[in-house]
PDB file of C-alpha atoms in Angstrom:
ATOM      1  CA  MET A   1      14.979  19.787 -15.946  1.00  0.00           C
ATOM      2  CA  SER A   2      16.428  23.206 -15.064  1.00  0.00           C
ATOM      3  CA  SER A   3      19.861  23.456 -13.510  1.00  0.00           C
ATOM      4  CA  LEU A   4      19.948  22.879  -9.806  1.00  0.00           C
ATOM      5  CA  PRO A   5      21.218  25.400  -7.313  1.00  0.00           C
ATOM      6  CA  ASP A   6      24.539  25.148  -5.521  1.00  0.00           C
ATOM      7  CA  PHE A   7      23.715  24.827  -1.866  1.00  0.00           C
ATOM      8  CA  GLU A   8      27.204  25.357  -0.445  1.00  0.00           C
ATOM      9  CA  SER A   9      27.417  28.337   1.957  1.00  0.00           C
ATOM     10  CA  LEU A  10      23.604  28.639   2.133  1.00  0.00           C
ATOM     11  CA  THR A  11      21.713  28.604   5.387  1.00  0.00           C
ATOM     12  CA  VAL A  12      19.053  25.981   5.956  1.00  0.00           C
ATOM     13  CA  GLY A  13      16.265  28.484   5.284  1.00  0.00           C
ATOM     14  CA  ALA A  14      17.875  29.758   2.107  1.00  0.00           C
ATOM     15  CA  ALA A  15      18.460  26.236   0.863  1.00  0.00           C
ATOM     16  CA  GLN A  16      14.805  25.412   1.370  1.00  0.00           C
ATOM     17  CA  ARG A  17      13.745  28.472  -0.605  1.00  0.00           C
ATOM     18  CA  ALA A  18      16.230  27.617  -3.375  1.00  0.00           C
ATOM     19  CA  CYS A  19      14.596  24.165  -3.816  1.00  0.00           C
ATOM     20  CA  VAL A  20      11.201  25.570  -4.639  1.00  0.00           C
ATOM     21  CA  ALA A  21      11.814  26.817  -8.206  1.00  0.00           C
ATOM     22  CA  PRO A  22      13.277  23.542  -9.520  1.00  0.00           C
ATOM     23  CA  LEU A  23      10.397  21.642  -7.971  1.00  0.00           C
ATOM     24  CA  LYS A  24       7.925  23.975  -9.643  1.00  0.00           C
ATOM     25  CA  ASP A  25       9.705  23.479 -12.971  1.00  0.00           C
ATOM     26  CA  ALA A  26       9.304  19.707 -12.522  1.00  0.00           C
ATOM     27  CA  ASP A  27       5.506  20.124 -11.995  1.00  0.00           C
ATOM     28  CA  ILE A  28       5.676  18.955  -8.410  1.00  0.00           C
ATOM     29  CA  ASP A  29       2.519  19.728  -6.446  1.00  0.00           C
ATOM     30  CA  GLU A  30       3.086  21.721  -3.247  1.00  0.00           C
ATOM     31  CA  PRO A  31       6.740  22.543  -3.981  1.00  0.00           C
ATOM     32  CA  VAL A  32       7.172  24.593  -0.801  1.00  0.00           C
ATOM     33  CA  MET A  33       6.131  21.705   1.370  1.00  0.00           C
ATOM     34  CA  GLU A  34       8.241  19.209  -0.578  1.00  0.00           C
ATOM     35  CA  ALA A  35      11.278  21.505  -0.350  1.00  0.00           C
ATOM     36  CA  ARG A  36      10.843  21.538   3.384  1.00  0.00           C
ATOM     37  CA  LEU A  37      10.626  17.751   3.450  1.00  0.00           C
ATOM     38  CA  LEU A  38      13.833  17.335   1.420  1.00  0.00           C
ATOM     39  CA  VAL A  39      15.820  19.748   3.520  1.00  0.00           C
ATOM     40  CA  GLY A  40      14.512  18.196   6.754  1.00  0.00           C
ATOM     41  CA  PHE A  41      15.485  14.764   5.496  1.00  0.00           C
ATOM     42  CA  VAL A  42      19.012  15.908   4.707  1.00  0.00           C
ATOM     43  CA  LEU A  43      19.311  17.465   8.154  1.00  0.00           C
ATOM     44  CA  GLY A  44      18.444  14.147   9.685  1.00  0.00           C
ATOM     45  CA  GLY A  45      14.944  14.884  10.952  1.00  0.00           C
ATOM     46  CA  GLY A  46      11.586  16.044   9.724  1.00  0.00           C
ATOM     47  CA  PRO A  47      10.400  19.311   8.202  1.00  0.00           C
ATOM     48  CA  GLU A  48      10.317  20.880  11.656  1.00  0.00           C
ATOM     49  CA  ARG A  49      14.087  20.960  11.586  1.00  0.00           C
ATOM     50  CA  VAL A  50      13.967  23.548   8.775  1.00  0.00           C
ATOM     51  CA  LEU A  51      12.289  26.136  10.959  1.00  0.00           C
ATOM     52  CA  ALA A  52      14.363  25.299  13.996  1.00  0.00           C
ATOM     53  CA  ASP A  53      17.673  25.502  12.146  1.00  0.00           C
ATOM     54  CA  ARG A  54      16.781  28.024   9.471  1.00  0.00           C
ATOM     55  CA  ASP A  55      19.732  30.333  10.229  1.00  0.00           C
ATOM     56  CA  GLU A  56      22.319  27.522  10.469  1.00  0.00           C
ATOM     57  CA  PRO A  57      24.636  26.969   7.492  1.00  0.00           C
ATOM     58  CA  LEU A  58      24.504  23.673   5.641  1.00  0.00           C
ATOM     59  CA  SER A  59      27.623  21.600   5.866  1.00  0.00           C
ATOM     60  CA  ALA A  60      29.409  20.601   2.648  1.00  0.00           C
ATOM     61  CA  GLU A  61      28.081  17.056   3.021  1.00  0.00           C
ATOM     62  CA  GLN A  62      24.548  18.301   3.552  1.00  0.00           C
ATOM     63  CA  ALA A  63      24.778  20.583   0.516  1.00  0.00           C
ATOM     64  CA  LEU A  64      25.836  17.684  -1.708  1.00  0.00           C
ATOM     65  CA  ALA A  65      23.150  15.428  -0.268  1.00  0.00           C
ATOM     66  CA  LEU A  66      20.457  18.013  -0.800  1.00  0.00           C
ATOM     67  CA  LYS A  67      21.437  18.468  -4.426  1.00  0.00           C
ATOM     68  CA  ALA A  68      21.253  14.720  -4.947  1.00  0.00           C
ATOM     69  CA  VAL A  69      17.810  14.241  -3.408  1.00  0.00           C
ATOM     70  CA  LEU A  70      16.491  17.338  -5.168  1.00  0.00           C
ATOM     71  CA  SER A  71      17.658  15.918  -8.474  1.00  0.00           C
ATOM     72  CA  GLN A  72      15.873  12.647  -7.708  1.00  0.00           C
ATOM     73  CA  ARG A  73      12.628  14.425  -6.878  1.00  0.00           C
ATOM     74  CA  CYS A  74      12.810  16.606  -9.952  1.00  0.00           C
ATOM     75  CA  GLN A  75      13.079  13.378 -11.955  1.00  0.00           C
ATOM     76  CA  ARG A  76       9.816  12.387 -10.235  1.00  0.00           C
ATOM     77  CA  VAL A  77      11.174   9.698  -7.989  1.00  0.00           C
ATOM     78  CA  PRO A  78       8.428   9.438  -5.306  1.00  0.00           C
ATOM     79  CA  MET A  79       9.185  11.283  -2.089  1.00  0.00           C
ATOM     80  CA  ALA A  80       8.581   8.100  -0.080  1.00  0.00           C
ATOM     81  CA  GLN A  81      11.299   6.309  -2.043  1.00  0.00           C
ATOM     82  CA  ILE A  82      13.716   9.167  -1.476  1.00  0.00           C
ATOM     83  CA  ILE A  83      13.047   9.410   2.259  1.00  0.00           C
ATOM     84  CA  GLY A  84      12.682   5.620   2.431  1.00  0.00           C
ATOM     85  CA  VAL A  85       9.646   5.545   4.667  1.00  0.00           C
ATOM     86  CA  ARG A  86       5.932   6.324   4.517  1.00  0.00           C
ATOM     87  CA  GLU A  87       3.454   6.463   7.400  1.00  0.00           C
ATOM     88  CA  PHE A  88       0.394   4.193   7.125  1.00  0.00           C
ATOM     89  CA  TRP A  89      -2.083   3.580   9.923  1.00  0.00           C
ATOM     90  CA  SER A  90       0.224   5.700  12.136  1.00  0.00           C
ATOM     91  CA  LEU A  91       3.012   3.154  11.564  1.00  0.00           C
ATOM     92  CA  PRO A  92       6.275   3.755   9.664  1.00  0.00           C
ATOM     93  CA  PHE A  93       6.794   1.556   6.608  1.00  0.00           C
ATOM     94  CA  LYS A  94       9.970   1.181   4.626  1.00  0.00           C
ATOM     95  CA  VAL A  95       9.306   1.888   0.928  1.00  0.00           C
ATOM     96  CA  THR A  96      11.427   1.033  -2.112  1.00  0.00           C
ATOM     97  CA  SER A  97      10.930   0.893  -5.884  1.00  0.00           C
ATOM     98  CA  ALA A  98       9.890  -2.754  -5.410  1.00  0.00           C
ATOM     99  CA  THR A  99       6.697  -1.770  -3.575  1.00  0.00           C
ATOM    100  CA  LEU A 100       3.765   0.490  -4.048  1.00  0.00           C
ATOM    101  CA  THR A 101       3.832   3.507  -1.800  1.00  0.00           C
ATOM    102  CA  PRO A 102       1.186   3.034   0.969  1.00  0.00           C
ATOM    103  CA  ARG A 103      -1.613   5.474   0.427  1.00  0.00           C
ATOM    104  CA  PRO A 104      -4.377   6.876   2.640  1.00  0.00           C
ATOM    105  CA  ASP A 105      -6.971   5.354   0.320  1.00  0.00           C
ATOM    106  CA  THR A 106      -5.918   1.901   1.452  1.00  0.00           C
ATOM    107  CA  GLU A 107      -6.606   2.773   5.074  1.00  0.00           C
ATOM    108  CA  THR A 108     -10.302   2.630   4.031  1.00  0.00           C
ATOM    109  CA  LEU A 109      -9.882  -1.137   3.588  1.00  0.00           C
ATOM    110  CA  VAL A 110      -8.252  -1.522   7.000  1.00  0.00           C
ATOM    111  CA  GLU A 111     -11.053   0.462   8.645  1.00  0.00           C
ATOM    112  CA  ALA A 112     -13.706  -1.673   6.931  1.00  0.00           C
ATOM    113  CA  LEU A 113     -12.097  -4.931   7.965  1.00  0.00           C
ATOM    114  CA  LEU A 114     -11.764  -3.792  11.595  1.00  0.00           C
ATOM    115  CA  HIS A 115     -15.463  -2.770  11.534  1.00  0.00           C
ATOM    116  CA  HIS A 116     -16.665  -6.153  10.318  1.00  0.00           C
ATOM    117  CA  VAL A 117     -14.286  -8.340  12.300  1.00  0.00           C
ATOM    118  CA  SER A 118     -14.954  -7.249  15.930  1.00  0.00           C
ATOM    119  CA  GLU A 119     -12.762  -9.814  17.650  1.00  0.00           C
ATOM    120  CA  SER A 120      -9.193 -10.754  16.896  1.00  0.00           C
ATOM    121  CA  PRO A 121      -9.226 -13.547  14.318  1.00  0.00           C
ATOM    122  CA  ALA A 122      -6.781 -16.456  14.384  1.00  0.00           C
ATOM    123  CA  ARG A 123      -5.401 -16.267  10.832  1.00  0.00           C
ATOM    124  CA  VAL A 124      -5.175 -13.416   8.317  1.00  0.00           C
ATOM    125  CA  LEU A 125      -4.117 -13.632   4.684  1.00  0.00           C
ATOM    126  CA  ASP A 126      -2.967 -10.590   2.642  1.00  0.00           C
ATOM    127  CA  LEU A 127      -2.788 -11.143  -1.120  1.00  0.00           C
ATOM    128  CA  GLY A 128      -0.469  -8.774  -2.992  1.00  0.00           C
ATOM    129  CA  SER A 129       1.214  -7.704   0.232  1.00  0.00           C
ATOM    130  CA  GLY A 130       3.832  -5.277  -1.164  1.00  0.00           C
ATOM    131  CA  SER A 131       5.306  -3.377   1.784  1.00  0.00           C
ATOM    132  CA  GLY A 132       3.103  -5.417   4.130  1.00  0.00           C
ATOM    133  CA  CYS A 133       1.145  -2.298   5.174  1.00  0.00           C
ATOM    134  CA  ILE A 134      -2.337  -3.867   5.194  1.00  0.00           C
ATOM    135  CA  LEU A 135      -1.348  -7.059   7.024  1.00  0.00           C
ATOM    136  CA  LEU A 136       0.796  -5.319   9.595  1.00  0.00           C
ATOM    137  CA  ALA A 137      -1.808  -2.597  10.168  1.00  0.00           C
ATOM    138  CA  VAL A 138      -4.524  -5.134  10.968  1.00  0.00           C
ATOM    139  CA  LEU A 139      -2.154  -7.262  13.078  1.00  0.00           C
ATOM    140  CA  SER A 140      -1.375  -4.160  15.109  1.00  0.00           C
ATOM    141  CA  GLU A 141      -5.086  -3.981  15.942  1.00  0.00           C
ATOM    142  CA  TRP A 142      -5.534  -7.775  16.369  1.00  0.00           C
ATOM    143  CA  PRO A 143      -2.821  -8.737  18.881  1.00  0.00           C
ATOM    144  CA  ASP A 144      -3.737 -12.435  18.948  1.00  0.00           C
ATOM    145  CA  ALA A 145      -3.783 -12.936  15.162  1.00  0.00           C
ATOM    146  CA  MET A 146      -1.179 -14.561  12.984  1.00  0.00           C
ATOM    147  CA  GLY A 147      -0.778 -13.449   9.358  1.00  0.00           C
ATOM    148  CA  VAL A 148       0.566 -14.515   5.999  1.00  0.00           C
ATOM    149  CA  GLY A 149       1.445 -11.987   3.296  1.00  0.00           C
ATOM    150  CA  VAL A 150       1.697 -13.159  -0.294  1.00  0.00           C
ATOM    151  CA  ASP A 151       3.413 -11.396  -3.174  1.00  0.00           C
ATOM    152  CA  ALA A 152       4.875 -12.506  -6.517  1.00  0.00           C
ATOM    153  CA  SER A 153       7.878 -10.194  -6.011  1.00  0.00           C
ATOM    154  CA  ALA A 154      10.771 -11.512  -3.879  1.00  0.00           C
ATOM    155  CA  GLU A 155      12.076  -7.951  -3.566  1.00  0.00           C
ATOM    156  CA  ALA A 156       8.741  -6.696  -2.187  1.00  0.00           C
ATOM    157  CA  LEU A 157       8.665  -9.576   0.312  1.00  0.00           C
ATOM    158  CA  ASP A 158      12.098  -8.641   1.608  1.00  0.00           C
ATOM    159  CA  VAL A 159      10.769  -5.146   2.354  1.00  0.00           C
ATOM    160  CA  ALA A 160       7.659  -6.570   4.016  1.00  0.00           C
ATOM    161  CA  ARG A 161       9.732  -8.849   6.234  1.00  0.00           C
ATOM    162  CA  GLU A 162      11.936  -5.963   7.296  1.00  0.00           C
ATOM    163  CA  ASN A 163       8.831  -3.903   8.119  1.00  0.00           C
ATOM    164  CA  SER A 164       7.412  -6.710  10.202  1.00  0.00           C
ATOM    165  CA  GLU A 165      10.631  -6.953  12.226  1.00  0.00           C
ATOM    166  CA  VAL A 166      10.962  -3.183  12.743  1.00  0.00           C
ATOM    167  CA  LEU A 167       7.312  -3.008  13.923  1.00  0.00           C
ATOM    168  CA  GLY A 168       7.792  -5.934  16.289  1.00  0.00           C
ATOM    169  CA  MET A 169       5.481  -8.313  14.412  1.00  0.00           C
ATOM    170  CA  GLY A 170       8.064 -10.615  12.862  1.00  0.00           C
ATOM    171  CA  SER A 171       6.931 -13.572  14.969  1.00  0.00           C
ATOM    172  CA  ARG A 172       3.291 -13.125  13.903  1.00  0.00           C
ATOM    173  CA  ALA A 173       3.720 -12.342  10.192  1.00  0.00           C
ATOM    174  CA  LYS A 174       5.181 -14.610   7.539  1.00  0.00           C
ATOM    175  CA  PHE A 175       5.687 -13.537   3.929  1.00  0.00           C
ATOM    176  CA  VAL A 176       5.448 -16.027   1.052  1.00  0.00           C
ATOM    177  CA  GLN A 177       6.211 -15.823  -2.657  1.00  0.00           C
ATOM    178  CA  ALA A 178       3.238 -17.012  -4.699  1.00  0.00           C
ATOM    179  CA  ASP A 179       1.415 -16.061  -7.890  1.00  0.00           C
ATOM    180  CA  TRP A 180      -2.375 -16.198  -8.229  1.00  0.00           C
ATOM    181  CA  SER A 181      -2.010 -16.577 -12.032  1.00  0.00           C
ATOM    182  CA  GLN A 182      -0.595 -20.091 -11.449  1.00  0.00           C
ATOM    183  CA  GLU A 183      -2.688 -23.207 -11.115  1.00  0.00           C
ATOM    184  CA  GLN A 184      -3.366 -24.625  -7.596  1.00  0.00           C
ATOM    185  CA  TRP A 185      -1.860 -21.584  -5.947  1.00  0.00           C
ATOM    186  CA  ALA A 186      -4.586 -21.361  -3.342  1.00  0.00           C
ATOM    187  CA  GLN A 187      -4.424 -25.038  -2.447  1.00  0.00           C
ATOM    188  CA  ALA A 188      -0.664 -24.879  -2.074  1.00  0.00           C
ATOM    189  CA  LEU A 189      -0.907 -21.803   0.111  1.00  0.00           C
ATOM    190  CA  VAL A 190      -3.482 -23.360   2.452  1.00  0.00           C
ATOM    191  CA  GLY A 191      -1.557 -26.641   2.608  1.00  0.00           C
ATOM    192  CA  SER A 192       1.769 -25.029   3.452  1.00  0.00           C
ATOM    193  CA  TRP A 193       0.820 -22.067   5.635  1.00  0.00           C
ATOM    194  CA  GLY A 194      -1.979 -23.222   7.942  1.00  0.00           C
ATOM    195  CA  GLY A 195      -5.116 -22.030   6.142  1.00  0.00           C
ATOM    196  CA  PRO A 196      -7.908 -21.625   5.591  1.00  0.00           C
ATOM    197  CA  PHE A 197      -7.966 -18.101   6.919  1.00  0.00           C
ATOM    198  CA  ASP A 198     -10.504 -16.140   8.953  1.00  0.00           C
ATOM    199  CA  VAL A 199      -9.794 -12.925   7.032  1.00  0.00           C
ATOM    200  CA  VAL A 200      -8.541 -12.473   3.476  1.00  0.00           C
ATOM    201  CA  ALA A 201      -7.492  -8.955   2.472  1.00  0.00           C
ATOM    202  CA  SER A 202      -6.194  -7.756  -0.846  1.00  0.00           C
ATOM    203  CA  ASN A 203      -5.153  -4.540  -2.642  1.00  0.00           C
ATOM    204  CA  PRO A 204      -4.490  -6.192  -5.974  1.00  0.00           C
ATOM    205  CA  PRO A 205      -3.428  -4.549  -9.264  1.00  0.00           C
ATOM    206  CA  TYR A 206      -6.546  -2.833 -10.579  1.00  0.00           C
ATOM    207  CA  ILE A 207      -5.484  -0.163 -13.049  1.00  0.00           C
ATOM    208  CA  PRO A 208      -6.716  -0.945 -16.587  1.00  0.00           C
ATOM    209  CA  ALA A 209      -3.648  -1.575 -18.732  1.00  0.00           C
ATOM    210  CA  LEU A 210      -4.367   1.255 -21.174  1.00  0.00           C
ATOM    211  CA  ASP A 211      -4.777   3.715 -18.321  1.00  0.00           C
ATOM    212  CA  ILE A 212      -1.304   3.222 -16.874  1.00  0.00           C
ATOM    213  CA  GLU A 213       0.344   5.679 -19.244  1.00  0.00           C
ATOM    214  CA  ALA A 214      -2.024   8.365 -17.975  1.00  0.00           C
ATOM    215  CA  LEU A 215      -0.926   7.978 -14.354  1.00  0.00           C
ATOM    216  CA  GLU A 216       1.317  10.528 -12.691  1.00  0.00           C
ATOM    217  CA  THR A 217       4.933  10.209 -13.694  1.00  0.00           C
ATOM    218  CA  ASP A 218       5.910   9.309 -10.113  1.00  0.00           C
ATOM    219  CA  VAL A 219       3.656   6.230 -10.204  1.00  0.00           C
ATOM    220  CA  ARG A 220       3.983   5.246 -13.869  1.00  0.00           C
ATOM    221  CA  THR A 221       7.799   5.422 -13.927  1.00  0.00           C
ATOM    222  CA  HIS A 222       8.932   4.550 -10.428  1.00  0.00           C
ATOM    223  CA  GLU A 223       6.396   2.125  -8.929  1.00  0.00           C
ATOM    224  CA  PRO A 224       6.262  -1.555  -9.942  1.00  0.00           C
ATOM    225  CA  ARG A 225       4.073  -2.016 -13.024  1.00  0.00           C
ATOM    226  CA  ARG A 226       3.130  -5.526 -11.959  1.00  0.00           C
ATOM    227  CA  ALA A 227       1.468  -4.079  -8.864  1.00  0.00           C
ATOM    228  CA  LEU A 228      -0.533  -1.672 -11.016  1.00  0.00           C
ATOM    229  CA  ASP A 229      -1.631  -3.529 -14.114  1.00  0.00           C
ATOM    230  CA  GLY A 230      -5.022  -5.141 -13.663  1.00  0.00           C
ATOM    231  CA  GLY A 231      -5.492  -6.270 -17.288  1.00  0.00           C
ATOM    232  CA  ASP A 232      -7.753  -4.841 -19.934  1.00  0.00           C
ATOM    233  CA  ASP A 233     -10.511  -3.728 -17.557  1.00  0.00           C
ATOM    234  CA  GLY A 234      -8.561  -3.763 -14.323  1.00  0.00           C
ATOM    235  CA  LEU A 235     -10.436  -6.743 -12.886  1.00  0.00           C
ATOM    236  CA  ASP A 236      -8.168  -9.665 -13.734  1.00  0.00           C
ATOM    237  CA  ALA A 237      -6.896 -10.139 -10.145  1.00  0.00           C
ATOM    238  CA  TYR A 238     -10.405 -10.273  -8.708  1.00  0.00           C
ATOM    239  CA  ARG A 239     -11.394 -12.895 -11.254  1.00  0.00           C
ATOM    240  CA  ALA A 240      -8.399 -14.957 -10.158  1.00  0.00           C
ATOM    241  CA  ILE A 241      -8.871 -14.554  -6.399  1.00  0.00           C
ATOM    242  CA  ILE A 242     -12.614 -14.691  -5.793  1.00  0.00           C
ATOM    243  CA  PRO A 243     -13.166 -18.253  -7.145  1.00  0.00           C
ATOM    244  CA  GLN A 244     -10.461 -19.433  -4.728  1.00  0.00           C
ATOM    245  CA  LEU A 245     -12.094 -18.005  -1.605  1.00  0.00           C
ATOM    246  CA  SER A 246     -13.877 -21.344  -1.160  1.00  0.00           C
ATOM    247  CA  VAL A 247     -10.417 -22.737  -0.433  1.00  0.00           C
ATOM    248  CA  LEU A 248      -8.882 -19.752   1.310  1.00  0.00           C
ATOM    249  CA  LEU A 249     -11.682 -18.646   3.682  1.00  0.00           C
ATOM    250  CA  THR A 250     -13.064 -20.340   6.746  1.00  0.00           C
ATOM    251  CA  ASP A 251     -16.834 -20.598   7.136  1.00  0.00           C
ATOM    252  CA  ASP A 252     -18.023 -17.131   8.289  1.00  0.00           C
ATOM    253  CA  GLY A 253     -14.679 -15.708   7.146  1.00  0.00           C
ATOM    254  CA  VAL A 254     -14.493 -12.114   5.862  1.00  0.00           C
ATOM    255  CA  VAL A 255     -12.903 -10.932   2.631  1.00  0.00           C
ATOM    256  CA  GLY A 256     -11.973  -7.323   1.855  1.00  0.00           C
ATOM    257  CA  PHE A 257     -10.735  -5.838  -1.386  1.00  0.00           C
ATOM    258  CA  GLU A 258      -9.452  -2.439  -2.334  1.00  0.00           C
ATOM    259  CA  VAL A 259     -10.937  -1.375  -5.672  1.00  0.00           C
ATOM    260  CA  GLY A 260     -10.361   1.349  -8.223  1.00  0.00           C
ATOM    261  CA  ILE A 261     -12.719   4.073  -9.327  1.00  0.00           C
ATOM    262  CA  ASP A 262     -16.061   2.682 -10.584  1.00  0.00           C
ATOM    263  CA  GLN A 263     -15.037  -0.924  -9.885  1.00  0.00           C
ATOM    264  CA  ALA A 264     -16.923  -1.522  -6.665  1.00  0.00           C
ATOM    265  CA  ASP A 265     -20.182  -2.682  -8.254  1.00  0.00           C
ATOM    266  CA  ASP A 266     -18.344  -5.180 -10.503  1.00  0.00           C
ATOM    267  CA  VAL A 267     -16.334  -6.648  -7.650  1.00  0.00           C
ATOM    268  CA  ALA A 268     -19.418  -6.774  -5.435  1.00  0.00           C
ATOM    269  CA  ALA A 269     -21.272  -8.670  -8.166  1.00  0.00           C
ATOM    270  CA  MET A 270     -18.400 -11.198  -8.374  1.00  0.00           C
ATOM    271  CA  ILE A 271     -18.592 -11.761  -4.614  1.00  0.00           C
ATOM    272  CA  LEU A 272     -22.368 -12.271  -4.743  1.00  0.00           C
ATOM    273  CA  ASP A 273     -22.154 -14.524  -7.794  1.00  0.00           C
ATOM    274  CA  ALA A 274     -19.616 -16.701  -5.967  1.00  0.00           C
ATOM    275  CA  GLY A 275     -22.197 -17.287  -3.228  1.00  0.00           C
ATOM    276  CA  TYR A 276     -20.950 -14.930  -0.542  1.00  0.00           C
ATOM    277  CA  GLU A 277     -22.741 -12.282   1.435  1.00  0.00           C
ATOM    278  CA  LEU A 278     -21.958  -8.638   0.587  1.00  0.00           C
ATOM    279  CA  LEU A 279     -21.359  -6.710   3.808  1.00  0.00           C
ATOM    280  CA  GLU A 280     -20.335  -3.230   2.647  1.00  0.00           C
ATOM    281  CA  LYS A 281     -19.018  -0.994  -0.088  1.00  0.00           C
ATOM    282  CA  ARG A 282     -17.056   1.716   1.803  1.00  0.00           C
ATOM    283  CA  ALA A 283     -16.018   5.082   0.397  1.00  0.00           C
ATOM    284  CA  ASP A 284     -12.768   6.887   1.152  1.00  0.00           C
ATOM    285  CA  LEU A 285     -12.573  10.462   2.424  1.00  0.00           C
ATOM    286  CA  GLY A 286     -12.866  11.743  -1.151  1.00  0.00           C
ATOM    287  CA  GLY A 287     -16.170   9.886  -1.657  1.00  0.00           C
ATOM    288  CA  VAL A 288     -14.731   7.189  -3.919  1.00  0.00           C
ATOM    289  CA  VAL A 289     -15.800   3.642  -3.008  1.00  0.00           C
ATOM    290  CA  ARG A 290     -12.451   1.957  -2.223  1.00  0.00           C
ATOM    291  CA  ALA A 291     -13.315  -1.135  -0.226  1.00  0.00           C
ATOM    292  CA  VAL A 292     -15.661  -4.029  -0.851  1.00  0.00           C
ATOM    293  CA  ILE A 293     -16.269  -6.390   2.025  1.00  0.00           C
ATOM    294  CA  GLY A 294     -17.920  -9.831   1.813  1.00  0.00           C
ATOM    295  CA  LYS A 295     -18.473 -12.854   4.022  1.00  0.00           C
ATOM    296  CA  LYS A 296     -18.449 -16.592   3.445  1.00  0.00           C
ATOM    297  CA  VAL A 297     -21.676 -17.810   5.004  1.00  0.00           C
ATOM    298  CA  SER A 298     -21.166 -21.065   6.913  1.00  0.00           C
ATOM    299  CA  LYS A 299     -22.671 -24.237   5.511  1.00  0.00           C
ATOM    300  CA  ARG A 300     -24.584 -24.711   8.794  1.00  0.00           C
ATOM    301  CA  VAL A 301     -26.324 -21.335   8.385  1.00  0.00           C
ATOM    302  CA  LYS A 302     -27.032 -21.980   4.730  1.00  0.00           C
ATOM    303  CA  GLY A 303     -28.627 -25.300   5.591  1.00  0.00           C
ATOM    304  CA  ARG A 304     -30.760 -23.737   8.301  1.00  0.00           C
ATOM    305  CA  ASP A 305     -31.940 -21.025   5.904  1.00  0.00           C
ATOM    306  CA  LYS A 306     -33.237 -23.558   3.337  1.00  0.00           C
TER     307      LYS A 306
END
């Protein structure tokens, strides 16, 4: 990493310009925009502060703070972890190194669930909850629903609980430590937390293990590997979760998964093989199929169809 500039005595605008070269050297995409974000963060606002205060001098404290956050970003610490918050579904979510950074791709899953569940369900389950972004996004749209978020990481659950309180949904969202690689996990979850559930959502680990080293440095180095590693082919979590939907889902309940590139057909096949109806495979804005939605057909309907 190249040496960082000394920001003392610089104006806000000059400091922003001085950040650009080190960010370029660190192979950061859109270094001008990221420089503006860093300076705006240090000023105590958003990037709009850079333009408004461009002729104002940085204080000594601001100069030191800017050098610190610029150093972090040049070491490829994700911007969301530096700033500490990321917007998802127009809601602010706290982000730390214990959670995946919420991404626009995942909003595709939220959109699909809202499309297929037209009325507010009673109970929602989010498997691999991380920051809680999926569960809290759907609860914001379903005001009468209660939700349970599950994660194997106690640190991630602490972040999700804080997000639920900040967003005013602490009374409707509970977060539970559990691991779908353990036996009887689904039965224990239903027994302790009021299942089965009307909606089950999950953005599980789906990166094939050998592909992780090819991910961007920001993700590979600074986001939790456990939330990325989906086993040899990336499908281990789906194999663990889908057989348990018979326990987790109510009759006529809806399940939605986020999936990786070229995984939608495999996950859809698992849903069909388990005896559920396939409702949709939905693409994100880039044309990649990111969400697979299924439905547990009620025993009454199955019997009538025979």
